[in-house]
Amino acid sequence: MKKIFVFLALFTLLLAGCGANETTKSAGDKASEEKSKKIALILPEKIGVNPFFQQMDEGAKKAAEEFGFEFKTIESTDITAIEENLRVAVAEGYDLIITSSFESEDSLKKVAGENPDQQFAIIDTTVDLPNVRSVNFREHEAAYLLGATAGLSTKTNTVGMVAAVDIPLLKKWTVAFEEGLKSTNPDAQFLVNYVGSFDDPAKAKELALLQFSKGADFIAGAAAVGDLGVFEAAKEEGFYTAGQDIDRTELDPEHIVLSQLKGTDAVAYETIKAFAEGTYEAGVVAYGLKENGVGLTYVTHDSSTPLNDFVGQEAIDKVKVIKDDIISGKLEIKNPLEN
């Protein structure tokens, strides 16, 4: 009887040991399944050249930290490095790979097409593939507000814009700006000139001076790095101007009196948030005034710079009403690319 008891005791311990091993294995599998997913942001240039990409990096980092993702930013030394960086991210097993802008379009089309099971996103342009989420902006809504403010502010009834290149995409700035201008000042004359590139401040300055010579007292910059040339001309000649993407008024509050804002940080954050919450889908999404994707200093966003008297609070208050009408749907600003 004693032998039987000992045998049963040993058998019970053996079963308990087997059960413990199975439990440990299940917990390990579960931990493996729940391990942090990885997200890569591949920029078409180095951070520090264009604040557009710096904002994007900041928004992506914030979302990755908040939702518990591993995150890495990969900066491309030049446009030829984008494809290789995309391929490296795929090979390293990133769950979501985000890139940006027209510079990355061709590379993403190639790499995403070759890796149909990999999820990608591209910000500020469209790549029509079933595994790519294209995140765009309704820049025309903010450009309309900027034009409307210029129409209320100009003292000479001549307003200009120095734009980067004469391509359909830039009509979201030029056409919408002119529509906003005419909505508040039908008699205003609109001047527009194109630099021919996104990185030529000298040519942009030359064109701004040309518009100033024709009587423009407000000249908006829409030329990327070229805006720096417009700002320089404004400071030298005493006219007023506006920046793009981030609040540029702090650079020269006496002359840079407004900034058309683009929330690349917000859309990078929202893209990763959608991925975290399981609502991420391929296709095209667009962010405008309603989603805080675009805006205008003093109208949709506060500024650390006091409002310049050239604009004045009365004009801002009127444009805030226009902004509210756009958000509510009472006023529709059509996308010039869809007309």
CSV table of C-alpha atoms in Angstrom, one decimal:
chain,number,residue,atom,x,y,z
A,1,MET,CA,0.0,0.0,0.0
A,2,LYS,CA,2.8,2.4,0.9
A,3,LYS,CA,4.5,1.7,-2.5
A,4,ILE,CA,1.2,2.5,-4.3
A,5,PHE,CA,0.8,5.7,-2.3
A,6,VAL,CA,4.4,6.9,-3.2
A,7,PHE,CA,3.7,6.0,-6.9
A,8,LEU,CA,0.5,8.0,-6.9
A,9,ALA,CA,2.2,11.0,-5.3
A,10,LEU,CA,5.0,11.0,-7.8
A,11,PHE,CA,2.5,10.7,-10.7
A,12,THR,CA,0.6,13.7,-9.4
A,13,LEU,CA,3.7,15.8,-9.2
A,14,LEU,CA,4.6,14.8,-12.7
A,15,LEU,CA,1.2,15.9,-14.0
A,16,ALA,CA,1.6,19.2,-12.1
A,17,GLY,CA,5.0,19.7,-13.7
A,18,CYS,CA,3.6,19.1,-17.1
A,19,GLY,CA,0.8,21.6,-16.5
A,20,ALA,CA,3.3,24.2,-15.3
A,21,ASN,CA,5.3,23.8,-18.5
A,22,GLU,CA,2.3,24.2,-20.7
A,23,THR,CA,1.3,27.4,-18.8
A,24,THR,CA,4.8,28.8,-19.2
A,25,LYS,CA,4.8,28.1,-22.9
A,26,SER,CA,1.4,29.7,-23.4
A,27,ALA,CA,2.5,32.9,-21.6
A,28,GLY,CA,5.6,33.0,-23.7
A,29,ASP,CA,3.6,32.7,-26.9
A,30,LYS,CA,1.3,35.4,-25.7
A,31,ALA,CA,4.2,37.7,-24.9
A,32,SER,CA,5.6,37.1,-28.3
A,33,GLU,CA,2.4,37.9,-30.0
A,34,GLU,CA,2.0,41.1,-28.0
A,35,LYS,CA,5.5,42.3,-28.6
A,36,SER,CA,5.8,45.9,-29.8
A,37,LYS,CA,5.2,46.5,-33.4
A,38,LYS,CA,7.7,48.6,-35.4
A,39,ILE,CA,7.1,51.8,-37.4
A,40,ALA,CA,9.6,53.5,-39.7
A,41,LEU,CA,9.4,57.1,-41.0
A,42,ILE,CA,11.5,57.6,-44.1
A,43,LEU,CA,12.0,61.2,-45.0
A,44,PRO,CA,13.1,62.4,-48.4
A,45,GLU,CA,15.8,64.7,-47.0
A,46,LYS,CA,17.6,65.4,-43.7
A,47,ILE,CA,15.8,67.0,-40.8
A,48,GLY,CA,16.7,70.6,-40.5
A,49,VAL,CA,16.3,71.8,-44.1
A,50,ASN,CA,12.5,72.0,-44.2
A,51,PRO,CA,10.4,72.4,-41.0
A,52,PHE,CA,7.6,70.5,-42.8
A,53,PHE,CA,9.6,67.2,-42.2
A,54,GLN,CA,10.7,68.2,-38.7
A,55,GLN,CA,7.1,68.6,-37.6
A,56,MET,CA,6.2,65.2,-39.2
A,57,ASP,CA,9.0,63.5,-37.2
A,58,GLU,CA,7.8,65.1,-34.0
A,59,GLY,CA,4.2,64.0,-34.5
A,60,ALA,CA,5.2,60.4,-35.4
A,61,LYS,CA,7.5,60.1,-32.4
A,62,LYS,CA,4.7,61.4,-30.1
A,63,ALA,CA,2.2,58.8,-31.5
A,64,ALA,CA,4.7,55.9,-31.4
A,65,GLU,CA,5.5,56.7,-27.7
A,66,GLU,CA,1.9,57.1,-26.8
A,67,PHE,CA,0.7,53.8,-28.4
A,68,GLY,CA,3.8,51.8,-27.5
A,69,PHE,CA,5.4,51.2,-30.9
A,70,GLU,CA,9.1,50.9,-31.6
A,71,PHE,CA,10.0,53.8,-33.9
A,72,LYS,CA,12.8,54.8,-36.2
A,73,THR,CA,13.3,57.9,-38.4
A,74,ILE,CA,15.4,57.3,-41.5
A,75,GLU,CA,16.7,60.4,-43.2
A,76,SER,CA,17.6,60.2,-46.9
A,77,THR,CA,20.8,62.0,-48.0
A,78,ASP,CA,19.2,62.7,-51.4
A,79,ILE,CA,16.3,61.6,-53.6
A,80,THR,CA,18.3,58.6,-54.9
A,81,ALA,CA,18.5,57.1,-51.4
A,82,ILE,CA,14.7,56.9,-50.8
A,83,GLU,CA,14.2,53.6,-52.6
A,84,GLU,CA,17.0,51.9,-50.8
A,85,ASN,CA,15.8,53.2,-47.4
A,86,LEU,CA,12.3,51.8,-48.2
A,87,ARG,CA,13.8,48.4,-49.1
A,88,VAL,CA,15.9,48.3,-45.9
A,89,ALA,CA,12.8,49.1,-43.8
A,90,VAL,CA,10.9,46.2,-45.5
A,91,ALA,CA,13.8,43.8,-44.9
A,92,GLU,CA,14.1,44.8,-41.3
A,93,GLY,CA,10.4,43.9,-40.7
A,94,TYR,CA,8.8,47.2,-39.9
A,95,ASP,CA,5.0,46.8,-39.6
A,96,LEU,CA,4.1,50.2,-41.0
A,97,ILE,CA,6.5,52.3,-43.2
A,98,ILE,CA,5.6,56.0,-43.7
A,99,THR,CA,7.2,58.3,-46.2
A,100,SER,CA,6.3,61.7,-47.6
A,101,SER,CA,6.0,64.0,-50.6
A,102,PHE,CA,6.3,63.8,-54.3
A,103,GLU,CA,10.0,63.0,-54.1
A,104,SER,CA,9.1,59.6,-52.7
A,105,GLU,CA,6.3,58.7,-55.1
A,106,ASP,CA,8.3,56.7,-57.7
A,107,SER,CA,10.3,54.8,-55.1
A,108,LEU,CA,7.2,53.9,-53.1
A,109,LYS,CA,5.3,52.8,-56.2
A,110,LYS,CA,8.1,50.4,-57.0
A,111,VAL,CA,8.8,49.0,-53.5
A,112,ALA,CA,5.1,48.8,-52.4
A,113,GLY,CA,4.2,47.1,-55.7
A,114,GLU,CA,6.9,44.5,-55.1
A,115,ASN,CA,5.7,44.0,-51.4
A,116,PRO,CA,1.9,43.7,-51.5
A,117,ASP,CA,1.6,42.4,-48.0
A,118,GLN,CA,3.6,45.3,-46.5
A,119,GLN,CA,1.6,48.3,-45.2
A,120,PHE,CA,2.8,51.8,-46.2
A,121,ALA,CA,1.6,55.3,-45.9
A,122,ILE,CA,2.7,58.5,-47.7
A,123,ILE,CA,2.0,62.0,-46.5
A,124,ASP,CA,1.3,65.0,-48.8
A,125,THR,CA,0.8,63.1,-52.1
A,126,THR,CA,-1.1,60.1,-53.5
A,127,VAL,CA,0.1,56.7,-54.5
A,128,ASP,CA,-2.7,54.5,-55.8
A,129,LEU,CA,-1.9,51.0,-54.5
A,130,PRO,CA,-3.9,48.7,-52.4
A,131,ASN,CA,-1.3,48.6,-49.6
A,132,VAL,CA,-0.7,52.4,-49.4
A,133,ARG,CA,-2.6,55.0,-47.3
A,134,SER,CA,-2.2,58.4,-49.0
A,135,VAL,CA,-2.6,61.2,-46.5
A,136,ASN,CA,-3.3,64.5,-48.1
A,137,PHE,CA,-4.3,68.0,-47.0
A,138,ARG,CA,-7.0,70.4,-48.1
A,139,GLU,CA,-4.5,73.2,-48.4
A,140,HIS,CA,-7.0,75.2,-50.5
A,141,GLU,CA,-9.1,75.8,-47.4
A,142,ALA,CA,-6.2,77.5,-45.6
A,143,ALA,CA,-5.1,79.3,-48.8
A,144,TYR,CA,-8.6,80.7,-49.1
A,145,LEU,CA,-8.4,82.1,-45.6
A,146,LEU,CA,-5.0,83.6,-46.3
A,147,GLY,CA,-6.3,85.3,-49.4
A,148,ALA,CA,-9.4,86.6,-47.6
A,149,THR,CA,-7.2,88.1,-44.9
A,150,ALA,CA,-4.9,89.7,-47.5
A,151,GLY,CA,-8.0,91.2,-49.2
A,152,LEU,CA,-9.0,92.8,-46.0
A,153,SER,CA,-5.5,94.0,-45.1
A,154,THR,CA,-4.1,95.4,-48.4
A,155,LYS,CA,-3.8,99.2,-48.6
A,156,THR,CA,-2.8,99.3,-52.3
A,157,ASN,CA,-5.4,96.8,-53.5
A,158,THR,CA,-2.5,94.9,-55.1
A,159,VAL,CA,-1.5,91.5,-53.6
A,160,GLY,CA,1.0,89.0,-54.9
A,161,MET,CA,2.2,85.4,-54.4
A,162,VAL,CA,5.5,83.9,-55.2
A,163,ALA,CA,4.9,80.2,-55.8
A,164,ALA,CA,7.4,77.4,-56.4
A,165,VAL,CA,6.5,75.8,-59.7
A,166,ASP,CA,3.7,76.1,-62.2
A,167,ILE,CA,2.2,72.6,-61.7
A,168,PRO,CA,-1.4,71.5,-61.0
A,169,LEU,CA,-0.7,70.8,-57.3
A,170,LEU,CA,0.2,74.5,-56.7
A,171,LYS,CA,-3.2,75.6,-57.8
A,172,LYS,CA,-4.4,74.6,-54.3
A,173,TRP,CA,-2.4,77.6,-53.2
A,174,THR,CA,-2.7,80.1,-56.1
A,175,VAL,CA,-6.3,79.6,-57.2
A,176,ALA,CA,-7.8,79.2,-53.7
A,177,PHE,CA,-5.8,82.3,-52.5
A,178,GLU,CA,-7.1,84.4,-55.3
A,179,GLU,CA,-10.7,83.2,-54.6
A,180,GLY,CA,-10.3,84.2,-51.0
A,181,LEU,CA,-8.8,87.5,-51.9
A,182,LYS,CA,-11.7,88.3,-54.3
A,183,SER,CA,-14.3,87.2,-51.7
A,184,THR,CA,-13.3,90.0,-49.4
A,185,ASN,CA,-11.9,92.5,-51.9
A,186,PRO,CA,-13.4,92.1,-55.4
A,187,ASP,CA,-11.3,95.1,-56.7
A,188,ALA,CA,-8.0,93.7,-55.6
A,189,GLN,CA,-5.4,92.8,-58.3
A,190,PHE,CA,-3.6,89.5,-57.9
A,191,LEU,CA,-0.1,88.9,-59.1
A,192,VAL,CA,1.5,85.5,-59.2
A,193,ASN,CA,5.0,84.4,-60.4
A,194,TYR,CA,6.7,81.0,-60.3
A,195,VAL,CA,10.3,80.4,-59.2
A,196,GLY,CA,10.7,77.2,-61.2
A,197,SER,CA,12.0,75.2,-58.2
A,198,PHE,CA,11.4,74.6,-54.5
A,199,ASP,CA,14.9,75.7,-53.3
A,200,ASP,CA,15.9,79.0,-55.0
A,201,PRO,CA,15.6,81.9,-52.5
A,202,ALA,CA,17.5,84.2,-54.9
A,203,LYS,CA,15.0,83.8,-57.7
A,204,ALA,CA,12.1,84.1,-55.3
A,205,LYS,CA,13.5,87.3,-53.9
A,206,GLU,CA,13.8,88.7,-57.4
A,207,LEU,CA,10.2,87.9,-58.2
A,208,ALA,CA,9.0,89.4,-54.9
A,209,LEU,CA,10.8,92.6,-55.7
A,210,LEU,CA,9.2,92.6,-59.1
A,211,GLN,CA,5.7,92.3,-57.6
A,212,PHE,CA,6.6,95.1,-55.1
A,213,SER,CA,7.5,97.3,-58.0
A,214,LYS,CA,4.0,96.8,-59.4
A,215,GLY,CA,2.4,98.1,-56.2
A,216,ALA,CA,1.9,94.9,-54.1
A,217,ASP,CA,2.0,95.6,-50.4
A,218,PHE,CA,1.4,92.0,-49.4
A,219,ILE,CA,3.2,89.2,-51.1
A,220,ALA,CA,2.7,85.6,-49.9
A,221,GLY,CA,5.4,83.1,-50.1
A,222,ALA,CA,4.5,79.6,-51.5
A,223,ALA,CA,7.9,78.5,-52.7
A,224,ALA,CA,9.2,76.2,-50.0
A,225,VAL,CA,12.8,77.2,-49.3
A,226,GLY,CA,12.4,80.0,-51.7
A,227,ASP,CA,10.2,81.8,-49.1
A,228,LEU,CA,13.3,82.9,-47.4
A,229,GLY,CA,14.1,85.1,-50.4
A,230,VAL,CA,10.6,86.6,-50.2
A,231,PHE,CA,11.1,87.3,-46.5
A,232,GLU,CA,14.4,89.0,-47.2
A,233,ALA,CA,12.9,91.2,-49.9
A,234,ALA,CA,10.0,92.2,-47.5
A,235,LYS,CA,12.5,93.2,-44.8
A,236,GLU,CA,14.5,95.3,-47.3
A,237,GLU,CA,11.6,97.1,-49.0
A,238,GLY,CA,9.1,97.2,-46.2
A,239,PHE,CA,6.2,95.2,-47.6
A,240,TYR,CA,4.3,92.5,-45.8
A,241,THR,CA,4.4,88.7,-46.4
A,242,ALA,CA,3.3,85.3,-45.1
A,243,GLY,CA,5.0,82.0,-44.6
A,244,GLN,CA,4.0,78.4,-45.1
A,245,ASP,CA,3.6,75.2,-43.0
A,246,ILE,CA,4.7,76.5,-39.6
A,247,ASP,CA,4.4,79.9,-37.8
A,248,ARG,CA,7.0,82.0,-39.5
A,249,THR,CA,5.9,85.3,-38.0
A,250,GLU,CA,8.5,85.0,-35.2
A,251,LEU,CA,11.3,85.3,-37.8
A,252,ASP,CA,10.4,88.9,-38.6
A,253,PRO,CA,7.2,90.1,-36.9
A,254,GLU,CA,7.4,93.5,-38.6
A,255,HIS,CA,7.0,92.0,-42.1
A,256,ILE,CA,6.0,88.3,-41.8
A,257,VAL,CA,2.5,89.0,-40.6
A,258,LEU,CA,0.7,85.6,-41.3
A,259,SER,CA,1.5,82.0,-41.9
A,260,GLN,CA,-0.5,79.4,-43.7
A,261,LEU,CA,-0.2,76.3,-41.5
A,262,LYS,CA,0.0,72.6,-42.5
A,263,GLY,CA,-0.2,70.1,-39.6
A,264,THR,CA,2.3,67.5,-40.7
A,265,ASP,CA,2.7,66.6,-37.1
A,266,ALA,CA,-1.0,66.1,-36.7
A,267,VAL,CA,-1.4,63.8,-39.7
A,268,ALA,CA,1.6,61.7,-38.8
A,269,TYR,CA,0.1,61.3,-35.4
A,270,GLU,CA,-3.3,60.4,-36.7
A,271,THR,CA,-1.9,57.9,-39.2
A,272,ILE,CA,-0.1,56.0,-36.4
A,273,LYS,CA,-3.2,56.3,-34.2
A,274,ALA,CA,-5.3,54.7,-36.8
A,275,PHE,CA,-2.8,51.9,-37.1
A,276,ALA,CA,-2.8,51.4,-33.4
A,277,GLU,CA,-6.6,51.4,-33.1
A,278,GLY,CA,-7.2,49.1,-36.1
A,279,THR,CA,-8.9,51.7,-38.3
A,280,TYR,CA,-5.9,52.0,-40.6
A,281,GLU,CA,-7.0,51.4,-44.3
A,282,ALA,CA,-5.3,51.9,-47.6
A,283,GLY,CA,-6.8,54.6,-49.8
A,284,VAL,CA,-6.8,58.4,-49.7
A,285,VAL,CA,-7.6,60.5,-46.6
A,286,ALA,CA,-7.6,64.3,-46.5
A,287,TYR,CA,-7.2,66.7,-43.5
A,288,GLY,CA,-8.5,70.2,-43.6
A,289,LEU,CA,-9.7,72.9,-41.3
A,290,LYS,CA,-12.2,70.7,-39.6
A,291,GLU,CA,-9.5,68.1,-38.7
A,292,ASN,CA,-6.9,70.7,-37.8
A,293,GLY,CA,-4.8,69.5,-40.7
A,294,VAL,CA,-4.4,73.1,-42.1
A,295,GLY,CA,-4.9,76.5,-40.7
A,296,LEU,CA,-3.9,80.2,-40.5
A,297,THR,CA,-2.1,82.0,-37.7
A,298,TYR,CA,-4.4,84.1,-35.5
A,299,VAL,CA,-7.5,82.6,-37.2
A,300,THR,CA,-7.2,78.9,-36.3
A,301,HIS,CA,-4.0,79.0,-34.1
A,302,ASP,CA,-2.6,81.4,-31.6
A,303,SER,CA,0.9,82.8,-32.2
A,304,SER,CA,3.6,83.9,-29.8
A,305,THR,CA,4.0,86.9,-32.1
A,306,PRO,CA,1.6,89.8,-31.5
A,307,LEU,CA,-0.7,90.5,-34.4
A,308,ASN,CA,0.7,93.1,-36.8
A,309,ASP,CA,-1.3,96.3,-37.3
A,310,PHE,CA,-1.2,95.8,-41.0
A,311,VAL,CA,-3.7,93.0,-40.6
A,312,GLY,CA,-5.5,94.1,-37.5
A,313,GLN,CA,-8.0,92.3,-35.2
A,314,GLU,CA,-11.1,93.4,-37.2
A,315,ALA,CA,-9.8,91.5,-40.3
A,316,ILE,CA,-9.0,88.4,-38.2
A,317,ASP,CA,-12.5,88.4,-36.6
A,318,LYS,CA,-14.1,88.5,-40.1
A,319,VAL,CA,-11.9,85.7,-41.4
A,320,LYS,CA,-12.8,83.6,-38.3
A,321,VAL,CA,-16.4,83.8,-39.4
A,322,ILE,CA,-15.3,82.5,-42.8
A,323,LYS,CA,-13.4,79.7,-41.2
A,324,ASP,CA,-16.4,78.7,-39.1
A,325,ASP,CA,-18.5,78.6,-42.3
A,326,ILE,CA,-16.1,76.3,-44.0
A,327,ILE,CA,-15.9,73.9,-41.0
A,328,SER,CA,-19.7,73.8,-40.7
A,329,GLY,CA,-20.1,73.2,-44.4
A,330,LYS,CA,-22.0,76.4,-45.0
A,331,LEU,CA,-19.2,77.5,-47.3
A,332,GLU,CA,-17.5,75.0,-49.6
A,333,ILE,CA,-14.0,75.7,-50.9
A,334,LYS,CA,-13.6,73.5,-54.0
A,335,ASN,CA,-10.4,71.7,-54.6
A,336,PRO,CA,-9.0,73.3,-57.8
A,337,LEU,CA,-7.6,69.9,-58.8
A,338,GLU,CA,-11.1,68.5,-58.9
A,339,ASN,CA,-12.7,71.2,-61.0
